[in-house]
Short mmCIF file of C-alpha atoms and ligand atoms in Angstrom, two decimals:
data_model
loop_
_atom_site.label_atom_id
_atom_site.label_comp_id
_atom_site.label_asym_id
_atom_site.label_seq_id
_atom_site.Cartn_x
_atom_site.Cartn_y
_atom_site.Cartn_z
CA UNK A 1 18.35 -47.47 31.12
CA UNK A 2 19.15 -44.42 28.68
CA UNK A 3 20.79 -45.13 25.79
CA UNK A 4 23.66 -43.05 24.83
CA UNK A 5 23.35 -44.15 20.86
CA UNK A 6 20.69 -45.51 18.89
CA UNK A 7 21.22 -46.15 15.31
CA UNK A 8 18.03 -46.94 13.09
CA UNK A 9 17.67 -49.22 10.38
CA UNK A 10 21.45 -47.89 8.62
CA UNK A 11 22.48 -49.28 4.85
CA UNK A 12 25.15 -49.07 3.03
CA UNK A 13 25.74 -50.44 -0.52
CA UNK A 14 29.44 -49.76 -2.06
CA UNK A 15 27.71 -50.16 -5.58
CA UNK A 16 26.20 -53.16 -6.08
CA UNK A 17 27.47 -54.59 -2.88
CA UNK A 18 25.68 -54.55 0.31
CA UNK A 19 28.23 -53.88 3.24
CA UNK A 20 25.33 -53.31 5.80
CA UNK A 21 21.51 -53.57 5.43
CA UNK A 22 18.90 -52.32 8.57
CA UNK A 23 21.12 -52.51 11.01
CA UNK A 24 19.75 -51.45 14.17
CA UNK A 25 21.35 -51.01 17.43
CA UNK A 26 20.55 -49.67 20.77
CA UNK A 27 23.86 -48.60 23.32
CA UNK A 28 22.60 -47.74 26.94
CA UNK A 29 24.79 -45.38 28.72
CA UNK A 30 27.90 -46.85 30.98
CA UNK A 31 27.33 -50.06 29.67
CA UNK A 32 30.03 -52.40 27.02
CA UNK A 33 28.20 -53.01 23.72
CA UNK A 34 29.94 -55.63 21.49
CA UNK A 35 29.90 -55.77 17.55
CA UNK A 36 30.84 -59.00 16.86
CA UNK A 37 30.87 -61.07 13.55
CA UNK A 38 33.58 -62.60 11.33
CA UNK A 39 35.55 -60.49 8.94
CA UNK A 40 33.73 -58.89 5.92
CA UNK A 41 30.26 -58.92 8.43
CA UNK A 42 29.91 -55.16 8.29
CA UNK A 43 31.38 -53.97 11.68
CA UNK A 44 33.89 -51.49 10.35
CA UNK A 45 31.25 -49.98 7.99
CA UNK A 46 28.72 -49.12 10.94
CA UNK A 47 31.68 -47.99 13.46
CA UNK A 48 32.54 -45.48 10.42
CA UNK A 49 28.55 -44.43 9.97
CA UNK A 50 28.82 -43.99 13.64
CA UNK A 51 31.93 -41.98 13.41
CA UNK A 52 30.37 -39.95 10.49
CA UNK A 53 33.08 -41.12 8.49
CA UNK A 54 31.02 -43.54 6.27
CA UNK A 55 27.21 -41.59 5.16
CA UNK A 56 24.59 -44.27 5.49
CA UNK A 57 22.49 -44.58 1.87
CA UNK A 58 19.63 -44.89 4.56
CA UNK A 59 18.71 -44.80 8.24
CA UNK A 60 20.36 -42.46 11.45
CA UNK A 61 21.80 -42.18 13.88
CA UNK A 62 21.48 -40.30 17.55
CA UNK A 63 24.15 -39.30 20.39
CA UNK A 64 22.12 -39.04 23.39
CA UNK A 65 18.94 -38.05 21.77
CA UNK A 66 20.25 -36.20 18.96
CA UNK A 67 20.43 -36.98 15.32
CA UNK A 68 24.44 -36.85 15.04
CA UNK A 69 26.21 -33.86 13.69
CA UNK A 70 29.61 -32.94 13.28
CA UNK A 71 29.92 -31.35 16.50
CA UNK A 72 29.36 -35.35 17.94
CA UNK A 73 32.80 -35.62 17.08
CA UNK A 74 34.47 -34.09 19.95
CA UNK A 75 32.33 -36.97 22.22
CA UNK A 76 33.51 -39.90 20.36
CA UNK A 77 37.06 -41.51 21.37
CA UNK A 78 37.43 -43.55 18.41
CA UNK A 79 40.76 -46.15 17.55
CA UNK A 80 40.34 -46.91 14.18
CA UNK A 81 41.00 -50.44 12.16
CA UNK A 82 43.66 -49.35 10.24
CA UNK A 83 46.23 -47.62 13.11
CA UNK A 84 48.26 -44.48 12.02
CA UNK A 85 50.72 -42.32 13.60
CA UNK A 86 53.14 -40.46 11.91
CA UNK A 87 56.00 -42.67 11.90
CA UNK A 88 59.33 -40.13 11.85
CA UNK A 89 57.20 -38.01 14.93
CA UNK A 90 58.31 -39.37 18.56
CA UNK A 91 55.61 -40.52 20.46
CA UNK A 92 55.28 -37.84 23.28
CA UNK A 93 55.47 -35.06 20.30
CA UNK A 94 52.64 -36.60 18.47
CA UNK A 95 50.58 -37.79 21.86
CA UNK A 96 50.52 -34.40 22.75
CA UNK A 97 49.74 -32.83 19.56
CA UNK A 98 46.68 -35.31 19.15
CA UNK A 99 45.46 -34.71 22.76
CA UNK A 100 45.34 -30.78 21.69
CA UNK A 101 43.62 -31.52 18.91
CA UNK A 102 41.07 -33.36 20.90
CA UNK A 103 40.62 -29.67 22.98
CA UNK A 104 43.17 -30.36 25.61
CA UNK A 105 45.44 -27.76 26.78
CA UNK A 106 49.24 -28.29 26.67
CA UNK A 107 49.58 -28.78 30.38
CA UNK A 108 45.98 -31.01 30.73
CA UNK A 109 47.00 -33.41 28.16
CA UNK A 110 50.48 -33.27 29.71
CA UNK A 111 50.00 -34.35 33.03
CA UNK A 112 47.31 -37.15 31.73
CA UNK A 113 49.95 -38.06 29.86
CA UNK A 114 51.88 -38.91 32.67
CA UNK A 115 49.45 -40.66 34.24
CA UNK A 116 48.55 -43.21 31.60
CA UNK A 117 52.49 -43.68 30.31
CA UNK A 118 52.85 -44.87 33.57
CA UNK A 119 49.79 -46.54 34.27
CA UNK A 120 51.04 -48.94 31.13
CA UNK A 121 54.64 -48.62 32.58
CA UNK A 122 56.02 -46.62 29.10
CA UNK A 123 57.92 -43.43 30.63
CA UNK A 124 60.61 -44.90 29.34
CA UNK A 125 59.23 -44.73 25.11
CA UNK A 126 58.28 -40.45 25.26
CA UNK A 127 61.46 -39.94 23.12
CA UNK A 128 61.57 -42.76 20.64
CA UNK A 129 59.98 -42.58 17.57
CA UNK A 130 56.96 -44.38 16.62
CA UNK A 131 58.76 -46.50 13.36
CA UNK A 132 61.23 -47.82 16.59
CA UNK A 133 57.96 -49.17 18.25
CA UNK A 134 56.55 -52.35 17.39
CA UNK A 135 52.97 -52.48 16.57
CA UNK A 136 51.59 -53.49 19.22
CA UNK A 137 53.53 -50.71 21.15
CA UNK A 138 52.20 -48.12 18.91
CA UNK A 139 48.84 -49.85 19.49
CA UNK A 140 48.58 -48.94 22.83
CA UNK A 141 49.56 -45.52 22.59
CA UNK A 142 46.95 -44.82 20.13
CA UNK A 143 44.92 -46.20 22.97
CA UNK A 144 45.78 -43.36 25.23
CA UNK A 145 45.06 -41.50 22.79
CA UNK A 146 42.10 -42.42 21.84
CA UNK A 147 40.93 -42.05 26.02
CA UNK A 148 43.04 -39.46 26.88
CA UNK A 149 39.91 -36.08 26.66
CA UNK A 150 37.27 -38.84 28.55
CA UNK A 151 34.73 -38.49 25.64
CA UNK A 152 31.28 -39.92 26.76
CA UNK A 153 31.48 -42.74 24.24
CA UNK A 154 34.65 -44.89 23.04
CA UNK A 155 34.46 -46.62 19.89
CA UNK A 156 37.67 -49.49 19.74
CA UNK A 157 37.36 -51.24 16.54
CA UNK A 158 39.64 -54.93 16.91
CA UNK A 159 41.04 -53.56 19.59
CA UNK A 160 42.55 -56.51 20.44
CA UNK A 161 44.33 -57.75 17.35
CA UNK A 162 47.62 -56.67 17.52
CA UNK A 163 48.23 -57.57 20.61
CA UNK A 164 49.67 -60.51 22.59
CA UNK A 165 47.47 -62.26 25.20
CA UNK A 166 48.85 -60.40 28.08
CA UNK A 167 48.44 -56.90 26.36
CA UNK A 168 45.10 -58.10 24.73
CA UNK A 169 43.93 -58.52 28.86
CA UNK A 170 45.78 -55.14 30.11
CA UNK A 171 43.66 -53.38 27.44
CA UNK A 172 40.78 -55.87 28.41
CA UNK A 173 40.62 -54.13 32.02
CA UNK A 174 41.32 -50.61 30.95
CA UNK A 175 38.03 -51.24 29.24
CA UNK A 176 36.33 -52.13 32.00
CA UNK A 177 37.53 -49.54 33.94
CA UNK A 178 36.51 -47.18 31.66
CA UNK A 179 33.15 -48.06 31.69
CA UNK A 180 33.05 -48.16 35.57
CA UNK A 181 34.21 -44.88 35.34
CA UNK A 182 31.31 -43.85 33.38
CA UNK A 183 32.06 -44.57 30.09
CA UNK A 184 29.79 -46.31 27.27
CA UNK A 185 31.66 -48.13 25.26
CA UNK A 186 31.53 -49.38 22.13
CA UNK A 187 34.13 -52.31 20.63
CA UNK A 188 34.22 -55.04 17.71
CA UNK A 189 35.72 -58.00 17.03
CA UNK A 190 35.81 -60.95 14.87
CA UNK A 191 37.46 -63.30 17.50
CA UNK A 192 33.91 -63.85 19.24
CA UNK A 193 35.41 -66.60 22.15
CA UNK A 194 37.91 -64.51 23.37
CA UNK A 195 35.84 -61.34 24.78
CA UNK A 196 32.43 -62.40 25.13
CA UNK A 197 33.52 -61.97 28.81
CA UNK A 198 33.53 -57.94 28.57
CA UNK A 199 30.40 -57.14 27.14
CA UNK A 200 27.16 -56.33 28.41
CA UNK A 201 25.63 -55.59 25.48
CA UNK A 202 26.13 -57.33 22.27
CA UNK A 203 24.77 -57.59 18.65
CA UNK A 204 25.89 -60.68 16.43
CA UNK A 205 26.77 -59.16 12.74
CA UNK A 206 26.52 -61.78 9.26
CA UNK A 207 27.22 -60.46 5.62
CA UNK A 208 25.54 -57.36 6.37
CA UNK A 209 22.81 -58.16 8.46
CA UNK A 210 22.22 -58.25 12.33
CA UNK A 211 21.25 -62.17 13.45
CA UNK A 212 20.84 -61.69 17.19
CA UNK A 213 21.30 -58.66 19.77
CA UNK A 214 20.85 -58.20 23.34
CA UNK A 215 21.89 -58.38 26.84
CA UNK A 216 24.37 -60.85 27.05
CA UNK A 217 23.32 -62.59 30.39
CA UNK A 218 20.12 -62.85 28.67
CA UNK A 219 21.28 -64.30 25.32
CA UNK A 220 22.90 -66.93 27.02
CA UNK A 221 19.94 -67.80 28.94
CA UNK A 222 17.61 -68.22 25.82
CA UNK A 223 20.72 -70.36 24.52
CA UNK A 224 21.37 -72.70 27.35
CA UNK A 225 20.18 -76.18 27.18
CA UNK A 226 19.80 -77.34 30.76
CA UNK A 227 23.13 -79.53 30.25
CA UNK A 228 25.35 -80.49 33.03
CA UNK A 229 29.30 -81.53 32.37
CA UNK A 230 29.74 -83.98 35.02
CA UNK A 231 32.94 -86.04 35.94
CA UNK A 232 32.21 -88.64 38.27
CA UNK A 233 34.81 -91.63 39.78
CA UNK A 234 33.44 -95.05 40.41
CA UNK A 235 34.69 -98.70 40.67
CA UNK A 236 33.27 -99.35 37.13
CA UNK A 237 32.67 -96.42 34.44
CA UNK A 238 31.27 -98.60 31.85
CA UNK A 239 28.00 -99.55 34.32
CA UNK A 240 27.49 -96.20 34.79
CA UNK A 241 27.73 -94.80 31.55
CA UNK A 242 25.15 -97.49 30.49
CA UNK A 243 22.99 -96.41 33.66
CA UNK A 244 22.93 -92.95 32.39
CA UNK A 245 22.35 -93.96 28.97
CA UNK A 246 18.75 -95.62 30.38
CA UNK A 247 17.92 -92.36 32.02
CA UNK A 248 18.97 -89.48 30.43
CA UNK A 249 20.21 -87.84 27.46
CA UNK A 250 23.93 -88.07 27.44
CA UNK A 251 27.17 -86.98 25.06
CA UNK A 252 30.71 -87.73 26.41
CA UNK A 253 32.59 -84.88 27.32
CA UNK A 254 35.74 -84.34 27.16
CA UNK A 255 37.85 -82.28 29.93
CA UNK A 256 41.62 -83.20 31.23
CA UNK A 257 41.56 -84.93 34.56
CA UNK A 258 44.25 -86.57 36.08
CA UNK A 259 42.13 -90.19 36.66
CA UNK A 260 39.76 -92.15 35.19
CA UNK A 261 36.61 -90.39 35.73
CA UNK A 262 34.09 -91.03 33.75
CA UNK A 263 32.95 -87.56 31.62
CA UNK A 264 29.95 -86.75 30.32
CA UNK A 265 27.71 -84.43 29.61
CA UNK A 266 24.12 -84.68 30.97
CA UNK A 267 21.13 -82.84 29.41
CA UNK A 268 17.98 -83.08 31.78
CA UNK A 269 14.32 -82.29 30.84
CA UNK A 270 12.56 -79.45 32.58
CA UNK A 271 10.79 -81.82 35.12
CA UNK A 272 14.64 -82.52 36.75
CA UNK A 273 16.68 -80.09 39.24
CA UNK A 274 20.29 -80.47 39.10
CA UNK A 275 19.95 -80.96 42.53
CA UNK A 276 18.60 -84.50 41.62
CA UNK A 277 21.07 -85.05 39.42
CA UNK A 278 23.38 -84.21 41.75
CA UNK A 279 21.64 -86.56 44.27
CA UNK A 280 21.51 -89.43 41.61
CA UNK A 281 25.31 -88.96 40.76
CA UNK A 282 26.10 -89.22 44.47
CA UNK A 283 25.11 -92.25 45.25
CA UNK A 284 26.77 -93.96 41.76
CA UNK A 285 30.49 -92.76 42.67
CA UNK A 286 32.46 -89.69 43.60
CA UNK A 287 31.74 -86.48 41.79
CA UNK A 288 34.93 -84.85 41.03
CA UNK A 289 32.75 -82.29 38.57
CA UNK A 290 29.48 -80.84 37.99
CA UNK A 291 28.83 -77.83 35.96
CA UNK A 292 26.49 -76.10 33.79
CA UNK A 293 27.62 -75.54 30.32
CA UNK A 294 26.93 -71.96 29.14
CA UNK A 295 26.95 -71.92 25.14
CA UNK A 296 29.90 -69.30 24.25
CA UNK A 297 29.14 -66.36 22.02
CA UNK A 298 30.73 -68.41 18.91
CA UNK A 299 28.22 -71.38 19.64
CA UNK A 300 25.38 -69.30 19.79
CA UNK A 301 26.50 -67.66 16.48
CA UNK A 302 26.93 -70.39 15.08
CA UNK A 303 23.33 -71.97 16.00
CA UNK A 304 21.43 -68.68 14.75
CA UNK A 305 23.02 -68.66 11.12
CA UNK A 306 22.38 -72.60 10.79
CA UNK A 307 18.83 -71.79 11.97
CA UNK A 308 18.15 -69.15 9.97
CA UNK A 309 19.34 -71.08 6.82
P1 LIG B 401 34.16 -56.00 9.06
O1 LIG B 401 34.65 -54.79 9.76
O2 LIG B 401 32.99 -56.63 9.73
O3 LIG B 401 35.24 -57.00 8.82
P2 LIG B 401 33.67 -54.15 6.87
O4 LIG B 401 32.59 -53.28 7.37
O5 LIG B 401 35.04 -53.61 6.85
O6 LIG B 401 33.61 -55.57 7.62
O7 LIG B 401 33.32 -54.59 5.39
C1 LIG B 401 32.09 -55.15 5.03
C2 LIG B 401 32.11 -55.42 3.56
O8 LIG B 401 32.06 -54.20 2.84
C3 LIG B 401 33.35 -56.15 3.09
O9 LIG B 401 32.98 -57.10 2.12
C4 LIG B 401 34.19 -55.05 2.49
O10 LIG B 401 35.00 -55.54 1.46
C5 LIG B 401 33.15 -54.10 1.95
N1 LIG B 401 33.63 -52.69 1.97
C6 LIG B 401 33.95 -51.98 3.06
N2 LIG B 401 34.34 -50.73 2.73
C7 LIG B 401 34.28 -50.66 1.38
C8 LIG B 401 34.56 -49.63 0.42
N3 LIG B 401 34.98 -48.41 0.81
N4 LIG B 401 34.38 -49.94 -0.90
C9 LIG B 401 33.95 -51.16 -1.27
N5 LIG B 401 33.66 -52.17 -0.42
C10 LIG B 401 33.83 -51.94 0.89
MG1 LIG B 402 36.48 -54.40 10.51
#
């Protein structure tokens, strides 16, 4: 697959500090790339490179084959870290003024307008003014904003912070629909668990430095340990644990059930299916559970900087 933006070995030192250093990525068109890392990693610093914003001290950066210039601009939807709107401005005033500035005409950025206030049900907020909205309110109109002129790529940086679970998923979807729409999209966040879901793409960011980056299916495959969280009932959960014990490598698990199964969680070596497991389990007691367990995105974080240390 194409990518839509490729950005080569980029550095950044604010003085003696290094904010980013050789950080590579590769987006592929229509797909959900995630920058994910804790707070201070770098991820604001490359979204602003990307943005042309922030000048790298070294490396580039290419839109669709081309080393970025300020004409890039008008393909980049971008929602910035720090959200601002003009406060004493009410918010259909200033949502149309922005969408002109993005090229729209009065009457296109109008009726999209319409169509996203009440796609996120908020006819009702055209005439307030932003300081009346709360911020997570405001948040999502800088959203519209920020998709309203259906730029190729869409930069969200922490989207979700600010938000409350149930906006953090509407926003969730509207990014997926975006992309299935055609989209490439671009987002980061430092709350790794909570969105590893969304992307296909992702590159783990550390003090500067990229640790890991791929496809995400394919991240968690190299990560995955052939374990098996199984919850099994049985007369006696004391002879099977110690029956397990003698034949395979075992941790307990821990899961809420509403009786007395006995949890663990069963690692098997490469010579043994699940299906055997499954078989072996069977005949010991009922199995109320049996699942692979996929390491999340903060696990395999976590592993890489221990193992790199
Ligand atoms: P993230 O977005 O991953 O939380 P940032 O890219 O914002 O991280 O910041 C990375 C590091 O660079 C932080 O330690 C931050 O303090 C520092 N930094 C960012 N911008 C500047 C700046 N303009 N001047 C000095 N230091 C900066
Ligand atoms: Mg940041």
């Amino acid at each position: 697959m194409a990518n839509l933006l490729e950005v080569q070995q980029a550095t950044k030192q604010f003085g003696s500090f290094t904010a980013l250093k050789d950080v590579s990525i590769q987006v592929p068109k229509g797909s959900i790339f995630g920058l994910l890392g804790p707070n201070g990693a770098g991820k604001t610093t490359l979204i602003r490179i990307i943005n042309q914003i922030t000048l790298p001290d070294q490396g580039s950066v290419y839109l669709d084959n081309e080393l970025l210039h300020p004409q890039h601009i008008k393909d980049i939807g971008y929602l910035p870290e720090e959200r601002g709107l003009y406060k004493s401005m009410k918010v259909g005033e200033q949502a149309l003024y922005l969408a002109q500035l993005k090229g729209l005409s009065k009457s296109e950025a109008k009726e999209r307008l319409k169509y996203w206030f009440d796609k996120f049900d908020i006819t009702d907020w055209w005439n307030k003014k932003i300081q009346e909205l709360s911020k997570g309110m405001a948040q999502k109109v800088q959203f519209i904003v920020t998709v309203l002129h259906k730029p190729k790529l869409l930069i969200f940086d922490e989207p979700f912070s600010g938000f409350d679970p149930i906006n953090a998923n509407v926003i969730k979807d509207e990014i997926l629909q975006l992309r299935d729409e055609g989209a490439t999209v671009i987002f980061s966040t430092h709350r790794m668990e909570s969105v590893e879901e969304l992307c296909d793409h992702m590159a783990l960011i550390n003090k500067s430095k990229k640790i890991l980056d791929g496809k995400v299916t394919d991240i968690k495959k190299a990560f995955k340990t052939n374990t098996f969280e199984v919850g099994v009932l049985t007369e006696n959960n004391n002879d099977l644990y110690k029956n397990l014990q003698d034949n395979f490598d075992i941790t307990p698990a821990n899961f809420k059930t509403i009786d007395d199964q006995l949890k663990v969680k069963i690692t098997l070596n490469d010579d043994t299916s699940s299906n055997e497991l499954l078989q072996y389990l069977s005949n010991k007691g009922q199995i109320m559970r049996f699942n692979e367990v996929i390491p999340t995105v903060n696990e395999i974080f976590i592993k890489t900087i221990t193992d790199n240390e």
